[in-house]
Structures are given as C-alpha cells and as structure tokens.
C-alpha cells in the first residue's frame, strides 16, 4: 500500500478516501477491518509524517467537501498529531529520557536472557496470543497498523507481556513507515498511564472482538486489571523557543529532512541547491526496516523535486559526525551563503541541529530556521491535555484561512 512516497500518490489516496472522511469516518474509524481494507481511515500517515502532504492541505481538502460538523472527528484526529508534536516541544526531557532508556534496554537485551526471550517472542509474533501475534507480523510486513490495533498492541505489550514500554515504542519506530518521535513516544506513554498520569489504556478481549468484527477474541489471555505504570522522573514544561527569521542572502541552499517541513518557501526564487538528508537509521540503535528507509528516502527526493531540484538522497546511515561532514561538504561544493533548515521538530534529526548550526556559523554561513504557521498557532495550546488545544481548533483554522 505504501510503495509510492510521492505527493501525487498521497493526493490520489486522499481523493479516494475523501467521501468517507465525514460522518462515515466518525462512525467507523475505530474498526480495524484488517490490512486488506483500510477504507474507513485515511491511511495518509506515512505521507503526512514524511512531510510529503501537509496537515494544511489535508484539512483544506476535507473541509472543502464536508461540513465542519461532519468533518469534526477527522479534523480532531489530525490535531492529535499537532498536539503530540507541541507537547513534546514543551518537554524535550521526555524524548531525551526515552532515548537513554532505549539505549540502556538495547544493551540489556544482550545480557538478560529472559528479557531477550520475551522481547523476541513479542517482535516475532510468537507469544501465543493470536491477535497480538497477528499485529506484530502485520506491522513488519506492511509498515502500518490501524490506530486501535496500535492501542491494543501497546497495552498487551506493557500490561500482559510485562515488557518495558520503551522497547515497544522502539519496535514501532523501527517498523512503522509513519513512525514519529512525538506521536509514537507520547502514545506509548499514554497507553502506559504516564502521559495523563494514572490514566492508562487496558486492552479488553470484548473490545477487540467487537472492533475487529470477530476476527480476534483473546478471551482469558489478557491482563485486564493491571495498574497504570508510574515513573519517578518529572518533566516540567519549558517555554517554546521559536528561532528568529533570517533574511535570505547570496546563494541559498535548502536542507530537507523528514522532521523539517518546507511548506511555505520563504522567498520568490527557488533555492540554488537542495540537500535531501535521509537519516532513518537514527530512529533507533536497532535495525530500522527496509520499508521505512525506502519511504523516507523517496519522500525526500520527491520533496526536492518540487523545488525543481533533482536531489539524490544522501546520508542514509551516517553517525552525527558523518552528517555534519556531509552538510559542510555540500555547502562548500555549492558555494552556499545561506542555508534554510525548516524548523526541525524534536526527534533524532533535531538532536543534530545544535552542532549543525554551530558548524555552519563557524564556516561563515548564515542559517535560517523558518517555522510553520500551523505549528505556531497550535503548539502554544499543547502544553497540557488535548482538550485545551481542541477548544482552539476553530480559531486556528480561521487564522489559517479555513472555516470550521
Ligand atoms: C501506541 C501508538 C503509537 C503510535 N505511533 C504513531 C506514529 O509513530 N506516527 C503516527 O503518525 N501516528 C502514530 N500513532 C497515532 C495513530 O495511530 C496514527 O496516526 C494513525 O493510525 C495513522 O493512520 P491514518 O493515517 O489512517 O489515520 P486517520 O485516522 O486517517 O487520521 C488522519 C491523520 O491524523 C493523524 N492522527 C490520527 N490519529 C492520531 C493519533 N491518535 N495521534 C496522532 N496523530 C493522529 C495522523 O497524521 C493521521 O494520518 C500511534 C498511536 C498509538 C496508539
């Protein structure tokens, strides 16, 4: 299903599902009909996550066909993405702690035979819980899971199989084509009861039976009474820091990554050069799936094409030093005086940005980090619960020139 990462493919998918994204979506979206039938959800997440199609274009298209009342459920789901993005921007410590934990747990897997055995059964789909095993294999085979299956899977991983949530989030990030540092980390924490403290999500056999329309019924196999997880660390929100806009002077290059969206190029002239920096290997210390790598790479090449630039994807699996060297070589070879790196949201690519900016400034290159209006309007309302942001959706859409 996700073999074509182009904007044309994203738009074609949107056109196919568009009639169903109103009232039908509200009524049917929670049903997981299986990999062969994704007609009740958009399945646009791989393109949205990789910056191929923006939330703005998706929302504009949906609201041009459906009334605000009918499209309400879908619009709200798209804003869940903005919410998690903004929430993590307020709490970079949550991402840092997750990364540290994944590194430590990945090392522990090598020494702790019992943990390795249970983890291996989970990721290879051999736990004996049919539904869970099916989703593990579906994820590896297709690079996608329905939202409800993600919730059940994460819940069973944490509360029935008793595995660390961070290893589950890592498995998802390595296999999901739409694997996103914010939506993924926050959703796993939400299921565990760490996002809204004390409120966890428990998968129940009866709910699985109902929403898979009888395909699975793991009665008696799930821990349906586990308590939420707790953590001793506390993550206070930090103020959002929007970088200053910098005038674009001289030869301008555009640096594209999957975590920096280029919507709204800030100049009349297209960039003199585009570097498509695909670094999917940074998602995890473990092995990232071939499908994730191929999609990210193709998505970035397609985005560069939109600027009339035929860029080859570079930097497939370099370490931090490798990325810095690549970018500095590009800047030198293209004799660039300004580099535009659209705001990079929290995640593995963002972890490189401070060193990147310092290296470029040292080389006398000016750097511009433009931000998106959608994010500037949404994120300030994403510091606590989703409903604070949800209240603001009509005003945000109006400010973006869309009626809701
Ligand atoms: C444990 C867990 C892990 C997840 N990991 C990711 C992830 O790595 N990347 C990711 O994009 N989503 C993630 N999600 C959220 C959600 O499951 C997917 O965005 C959604 O299933 C994608 O399918 P779709 O495009 O058909 O969604 P639709 O239902 O058609 O929704 C349209 C768009 O809205 C956004 N969206 C919808 N639901 C959510 C949600 N609950 N949270 C955030 N954004 C949402 C997505 O961009 C999606 O493409 C996760 C959810 C859970 C429970």
PDB file of C-alpha atoms in Angstrom, residues 12-202:
ATOM      1  CA  UNK A  12      -4.591  10.139  -5.042  1.00  0.00           C
ATOM      2  CA  UNK A  13      -5.127   8.354  -1.709  1.00  0.00           C
ATOM      3  CA  UNK A  14      -6.782  11.472  -0.265  1.00  0.00           C
ATOM      4  CA  UNK A  15      -9.119  11.711  -3.282  1.00  0.00           C
ATOM      5  CA  UNK A  16     -10.130   8.054  -2.906  1.00  0.00           C
ATOM      6  CA  UNK A  17     -10.939   8.274   0.808  1.00  0.00           C
ATOM      7  CA  UNK A  18     -12.285  11.843   0.774  1.00  0.00           C
ATOM      8  CA  UNK A  19     -16.020  10.970   0.519  1.00  0.00           C
ATOM      9  CA  UNK A  20     -15.668   8.803   3.658  1.00  0.00           C
ATOM     10  CA  UNK A  21     -13.838  11.332   5.853  1.00  0.00           C
ATOM     11  CA  UNK A  22     -17.018  12.989   7.167  1.00  0.00           C
ATOM     12  CA  UNK A  23     -19.760  11.264   9.113  1.00  0.00           C
ATOM     13  CA  UNK A  24     -18.678   7.759   7.996  1.00  0.00           C
ATOM     14  CA  UNK A  25     -15.213   8.310   9.468  1.00  0.00           C
ATOM     15  CA  UNK A  26     -16.732   9.415  12.790  1.00  0.00           C
ATOM     16  CA  UNK A  27     -18.820   6.248  12.974  1.00  0.00           C
ATOM     17  CA  UNK A  28     -16.438   3.652  11.541  1.00  0.00           C
ATOM     18  CA  UNK A  29     -12.857   4.762  12.165  1.00  0.00           C
ATOM     19  CA  UNK A  30     -12.368   2.614  15.301  1.00  0.00           C
ATOM     20  CA  UNK A  31     -12.994  -0.640  13.422  1.00  0.00           C
ATOM     21  CA  UNK A  32      -9.861  -2.493  12.379  1.00  0.00           C
ATOM     22  CA  UNK A  33     -11.018  -4.326   9.257  1.00  0.00           C
ATOM     23  CA  UNK A  34      -7.591  -5.840   8.523  1.00  0.00           C
ATOM     24  CA  UNK A  35      -4.727  -4.926   6.211  1.00  0.00           C
ATOM     25  CA  UNK A  36      -6.767  -5.596   3.068  1.00  0.00           C
ATOM     26  CA  UNK A  37      -9.410  -2.998   3.937  1.00  0.00           C
ATOM     27  CA  UNK A  38      -8.375   0.467   5.096  1.00  0.00           C
ATOM     28  CA  UNK A  39     -11.454   2.140   3.610  1.00  0.00           C
ATOM     29  CA  UNK A  40     -12.643   3.552   6.969  1.00  0.00           C
ATOM     30  CA  UNK A  41      -9.440   5.537   7.730  1.00  0.00           C
ATOM     31  CA  UNK A  42      -7.321   7.779   5.543  1.00  0.00           C
ATOM     32  CA  UNK A  43      -4.028   5.783   5.802  1.00  0.00           C
ATOM     33  CA  UNK A  44      -2.316   9.083   4.960  1.00  0.00           C
ATOM     34  CA  UNK A  45       0.057   8.982   7.932  1.00  0.00           C
ATOM     35  CA  UNK A  46       3.203   7.855   6.032  1.00  0.00           C
ATOM     36  CA  UNK A  47       2.956  10.866   3.711  1.00  0.00           C
ATOM     37  CA  UNK A  48       1.959  13.330   6.436  1.00  0.00           C
ATOM     38  CA  UNK A  49       4.746  12.158   8.737  1.00  0.00           C
ATOM     39  CA  UNK A  50       7.373  12.460   5.995  1.00  0.00           C
ATOM     40  CA  UNK A  51       6.311  15.995   5.055  1.00  0.00           C
ATOM     41  CA  UNK A  52       5.013  14.966   1.623  1.00  0.00           C
ATOM     42  CA  UNK A  53       1.499  16.277   2.217  1.00  0.00           C
ATOM     43  CA  UNK A  54       0.845  18.826   4.932  1.00  0.00           C
ATOM     44  CA  UNK A  55      -1.861  18.896   7.562  1.00  0.00           C
ATOM     45  CA  UNK A  56      -2.990  22.188   5.956  1.00  0.00           C
ATOM     46  CA  UNK A  57      -3.610  20.603   2.546  1.00  0.00           C
ATOM     47  CA  UNK A  58      -5.370  17.598   4.089  1.00  0.00           C
ATOM     48  CA  UNK A  59      -7.620  19.766   6.276  1.00  0.00           C
ATOM     49  CA  UNK A  60      -8.376  22.234   3.469  1.00  0.00           C
ATOM     50  CA  UNK A  61      -9.379  19.395   1.122  1.00  0.00           C
ATOM     51  CA  UNK A  62     -11.553  17.632   3.687  1.00  0.00           C
ATOM     52  CA  UNK A  63     -13.296  20.858   4.723  1.00  0.00           C
ATOM     53  CA  UNK A  64     -13.972  21.743   1.093  1.00  0.00           C
ATOM     54  CA  UNK A  65     -16.169  18.647   0.819  1.00  0.00           C
ATOM     55  CA  UNK A  66     -17.571  18.035   4.312  1.00  0.00           C
ATOM     56  CA  UNK A  67     -19.284  20.432   6.709  1.00  0.00           C
ATOM     57  CA  UNK A  68     -17.351  21.312   9.875  1.00  0.00           C
ATOM     58  CA  UNK A  69     -19.818  19.238  11.905  1.00  0.00           C
ATOM     59  CA  UNK A  70     -19.400  16.157   9.691  1.00  0.00           C
ATOM     60  CA  UNK A  71     -15.593  16.519   9.412  1.00  0.00           C
ATOM     61  CA  UNK A  72     -15.184  17.221  13.151  1.00  0.00           C
ATOM     62  CA  UNK A  73     -13.875  13.764  14.114  1.00  0.00           C
ATOM     63  CA  UNK A  74     -11.315  13.665  11.313  1.00  0.00           C
ATOM     64  CA  UNK A  75     -10.125  17.243  11.906  1.00  0.00           C
ATOM     65  CA  UNK A  76      -9.728  16.439  15.567  1.00  0.00           C
ATOM     66  CA  UNK A  77      -7.549  13.390  14.802  1.00  0.00           C
ATOM     67  CA  UNK A  78      -5.256  15.465  12.590  1.00  0.00           C
ATOM     68  CA  UNK A  79      -4.875  17.885  15.503  1.00  0.00           C
ATOM     69  CA  UNK A  80      -3.857  14.991  17.777  1.00  0.00           C
ATOM     70  CA  UNK A  81      -0.695  14.931  15.684  1.00  0.00           C
ATOM     71  CA  UNK A  82      -0.161  18.676  16.235  1.00  0.00           C
ATOM     72  CA  UNK A  83      -0.902  18.178  19.914  1.00  0.00           C
ATOM     73  CA  UNK A  84       1.731  15.473  20.435  1.00  0.00           C
ATOM     74  CA  UNK A  85       4.265  17.471  18.399  1.00  0.00           C
ATOM     75  CA  UNK A  86       3.625  20.573  20.513  1.00  0.00           C
ATOM     76  CA  UNK A  87       3.508  18.640  23.788  1.00  0.00           C
ATOM     77  CA  UNK A  88       6.957  17.134  23.141  1.00  0.00           C
ATOM     78  CA  UNK A  89       8.340  20.559  22.152  1.00  0.00           C
ATOM     79  CA  UNK A  90       7.308  21.655  25.645  1.00  0.00           C
ATOM     80  CA  UNK A  91       9.029  18.632  27.201  1.00  0.00           C
ATOM     81  CA  UNK A  92      12.257  17.768  25.370  1.00  0.00           C
ATOM     82  CA  UNK A  93      13.314  15.858  28.512  1.00  0.00           C
ATOM     83  CA  UNK A  94      10.738  13.150  27.736  1.00  0.00           C
ATOM     84  CA  UNK A  95      12.428  12.459  24.386  1.00  0.00           C
ATOM     85  CA  UNK A  96      15.929  12.526  25.934  1.00  0.00           C
ATOM     86  CA  UNK A  97      14.875  10.103  28.694  1.00  0.00           C
ATOM     87  CA  UNK A  98      13.240   7.774  26.146  1.00  0.00           C
ATOM     88  CA  UNK A  99      16.410   7.714  24.024  1.00  0.00           C
ATOM     89  CA  UNK A 100      18.596   6.995  27.061  1.00  0.00           C
ATOM     90  CA  UNK A 101      16.246   4.217  28.193  1.00  0.00           C
ATOM     91  CA  UNK A 102      16.154   2.593  24.737  1.00  0.00           C
ATOM     92  CA  UNK A 103      19.951   2.568  24.550  1.00  0.00           C
ATOM     93  CA  UNK A 104      20.202   1.013  28.033  1.00  0.00           C
ATOM     94  CA  UNK A 105      17.476  -1.563  27.328  1.00  0.00           C
ATOM     95  CA  UNK A 106      19.022  -2.483  23.968  1.00  0.00           C
ATOM     96  CA  UNK A 107      22.257  -3.294  25.816  1.00  0.00           C
ATOM     97  CA  UNK A 108      20.304  -5.191  28.484  1.00  0.00           C
ATOM     98  CA  UNK A 109      18.733  -7.368  25.778  1.00  0.00           C
ATOM     99  CA  UNK A 110      22.189  -8.753  25.089  1.00  0.00           C
ATOM    100  CA  UNK A 111      22.762  -9.801  28.719  1.00  0.00           C
ATOM    101  CA  UNK A 112      19.324 -10.612  30.101  1.00  0.00           C
ATOM    102  CA  UNK A 113      18.230 -13.932  28.551  1.00  0.00           C
ATOM    103  CA  UNK A 114      14.682 -13.848  29.977  1.00  0.00           C
ATOM    104  CA  UNK A 115      14.057 -10.337  28.720  1.00  0.00           C
ATOM    105  CA  UNK A 116      15.502 -11.219  25.321  1.00  0.00           C
ATOM    106  CA  UNK A 117      13.304 -14.345  25.057  1.00  0.00           C
ATOM    107  CA  UNK A 118      10.085 -12.442  25.890  1.00  0.00           C
ATOM    108  CA  UNK A 119      11.007  -9.498  23.648  1.00  0.00           C
ATOM    109  CA  UNK A 120      11.899 -11.853  20.777  1.00  0.00           C
ATOM    110  CA  UNK A 121       8.545 -13.654  21.086  1.00  0.00           C
ATOM    111  CA  UNK A 122       6.744 -10.300  21.006  1.00  0.00           C
ATOM    112  CA  UNK A 123       8.535  -8.806  17.999  1.00  0.00           C
ATOM    113  CA  UNK A 124       8.403 -12.037  16.004  1.00  0.00           C
ATOM    114  CA  UNK A 125       4.717 -12.641  16.756  1.00  0.00           C
ATOM    115  CA  UNK A 126       5.123 -15.930  18.635  1.00  0.00           C
ATOM    116  CA  UNK A 127       3.634 -15.138  22.061  1.00  0.00           C
ATOM    117  CA  UNK A 128       0.629 -17.434  21.607  1.00  0.00           C
ATOM    118  CA  UNK A 129      -1.816 -14.503  21.795  1.00  0.00           C
ATOM    119  CA  UNK A 130      -3.286 -14.739  18.276  1.00  0.00           C
ATOM    120  CA  UNK A 131      -4.362 -11.131  17.903  1.00  0.00           C
ATOM    121  CA  UNK A 132      -1.083  -9.724  19.200  1.00  0.00           C
ATOM    122  CA  UNK A 133       1.000 -12.113  17.077  1.00  0.00           C
ATOM    123  CA  UNK A 134      -1.019 -11.161  14.012  1.00  0.00           C
ATOM    124  CA  UNK A 135      -0.393  -7.423  14.577  1.00  0.00           C
ATOM    125  CA  UNK A 136       3.334  -7.980  15.172  1.00  0.00           C
ATOM    126  CA  UNK A 137       3.602  -9.720  11.812  1.00  0.00           C
ATOM    127  CA  UNK A 138       1.275  -7.266  10.060  1.00  0.00           C
ATOM    128  CA  UNK A 139       3.433  -4.387  11.279  1.00  0.00           C
ATOM    129  CA  UNK A 140       6.628  -5.980   9.979  1.00  0.00           C
ATOM    130  CA  UNK A 141       5.026  -6.957   6.662  1.00  0.00           C
ATOM    131  CA  UNK A 142       3.121  -3.738   5.890  1.00  0.00           C
ATOM    132  CA  UNK A 143       4.824  -0.948   7.917  1.00  0.00           C
ATOM    133  CA  UNK A 144       1.407   0.138   9.223  1.00  0.00           C
ATOM    134  CA  UNK A 145      -1.156  -0.703  11.898  1.00  0.00           C
ATOM    135  CA  UNK A 146      -4.657   0.644  12.459  1.00  0.00           C
ATOM    136  CA  UNK A 147      -4.854   3.071  15.406  1.00  0.00           C
ATOM    137  CA  UNK A 148      -6.955   0.699  17.512  1.00  0.00           C
ATOM    138  CA  UNK A 149      -4.525  -2.175  16.841  1.00  0.00           C
ATOM    139  CA  UNK A 150      -1.664   0.106  17.961  1.00  0.00           C
ATOM    140  CA  UNK A 151      -3.525   0.766  21.215  1.00  0.00           C
ATOM    141  CA  UNK A 152      -4.285  -2.927  21.849  1.00  0.00           C
ATOM    142  CA  UNK A 153      -0.768  -3.967  20.869  1.00  0.00           C
ATOM    143  CA  UNK A 154       0.902  -1.419  23.151  1.00  0.00           C
ATOM    144  CA  UNK A 155      -1.420  -2.303  26.025  1.00  0.00           C
ATOM    145  CA  UNK A 156      -0.792  -6.058  25.714  1.00  0.00           C
ATOM    146  CA  UNK A 157       2.977  -5.412  25.388  1.00  0.00           C
ATOM    147  CA  UNK A 158       3.026  -3.398  28.606  1.00  0.00           C
ATOM    148  CA  UNK A 159       0.368  -4.980  30.831  1.00  0.00           C
ATOM    149  CA  UNK A 160       0.077  -8.618  29.705  1.00  0.00           C
ATOM    150  CA  UNK A 161       3.594  -9.385  28.474  1.00  0.00           C
ATOM    151  CA  UNK A 162       5.155  -7.106  31.094  1.00  0.00           C
ATOM    152  CA  UNK A 163       7.742  -5.730  28.684  1.00  0.00           C
ATOM    153  CA  UNK A 164       9.277  -2.235  29.011  1.00  0.00           C
ATOM    154  CA  UNK A 165       7.168   0.301  27.059  1.00  0.00           C
ATOM    155  CA  UNK A 166      10.334   1.885  25.635  1.00  0.00           C
ATOM    156  CA  UNK A 167      11.239  -1.329  23.768  1.00  0.00           C
ATOM    157  CA  UNK A 168       7.729  -1.446  22.303  1.00  0.00           C
ATOM    158  CA  UNK A 169       7.965   2.180  21.183  1.00  0.00           C
ATOM    159  CA  UNK A 170      11.352   1.382  19.651  1.00  0.00           C
ATOM    160  CA  UNK A 171       9.893  -1.628  17.777  1.00  0.00           C
ATOM    161  CA  UNK A 172       7.161   0.656  16.366  1.00  0.00           C
ATOM    162  CA  UNK A 173       9.636   3.403  15.411  1.00  0.00           C
ATOM    163  CA  UNK A 174      11.798   0.893  13.529  1.00  0.00           C
ATOM    164  CA  UNK A 175       8.847  -0.670  11.665  1.00  0.00           C
ATOM    165  CA  UNK A 176       6.151   1.983  11.192  1.00  0.00           C
ATOM    166  CA  UNK A 177       6.575   3.938   7.970  1.00  0.00           C
ATOM    167  CA  UNK A 178       4.788   6.770   9.776  1.00  0.00           C
ATOM    168  CA  UNK A 179       6.977   6.250  12.885  1.00  0.00           C
ATOM    169  CA  UNK A 180       7.081   9.664  14.501  1.00  0.00           C
ATOM    170  CA  UNK A 181       9.077  10.655  17.595  1.00  0.00           C
ATOM    171  CA  UNK A 182       6.204  12.669  19.098  1.00  0.00           C
ATOM    172  CA  UNK A 183       3.078  10.646  18.174  1.00  0.00           C
ATOM    173  CA  UNK A 184       4.811   7.368  18.949  1.00  0.00           C
ATOM    174  CA  UNK A 185       6.542   8.235  22.231  1.00  0.00           C
ATOM    175  CA  UNK A 186       3.529  10.118  23.599  1.00  0.00           C
ATOM    176  CA  UNK A 187       1.041   7.426  22.522  1.00  0.00           C
ATOM    177  CA  UNK A 188       3.035   4.655  24.216  1.00  0.00           C
ATOM    178  CA  UNK A 189       3.273   6.808  27.324  1.00  0.00           C
ATOM    179  CA  UNK A 190      -0.470   7.497  27.096  1.00  0.00           C
ATOM    180  CA  UNK A 191      -1.283   3.748  26.930  1.00  0.00           C
ATOM    181  CA  UNK A 192       1.077   3.119  29.884  1.00  0.00           C
ATOM    182  CA  UNK A 193      -0.621   5.773  32.030  1.00  0.00           C
ATOM    183  CA  UNK A 194       2.375   8.129  32.013  1.00  0.00           C
ATOM    184  CA  UNK A 195       1.040  10.837  29.680  1.00  0.00           C
ATOM    185  CA  UNK A 196      -2.103  11.534  31.689  1.00  0.00           C
ATOM    186  CA  UNK A 197      -0.725  10.272  34.956  1.00  0.00           C
ATOM    187  CA  UNK A 198      -2.711   7.417  36.443  1.00  0.00           C
ATOM    188  CA  UNK A 199      -4.899   7.027  33.330  1.00  0.00           C
ATOM    189  CA  UNK A 200      -3.886   4.008  31.304  1.00  0.00           C
ATOM    190  CA  UNK A 201      -5.428   2.072  28.425  1.00  0.00           C
ATOM    191  CA  UNK A 202      -6.306  -1.552  29.094  1.00  0.00           C
TER     192      UNK A 202
END
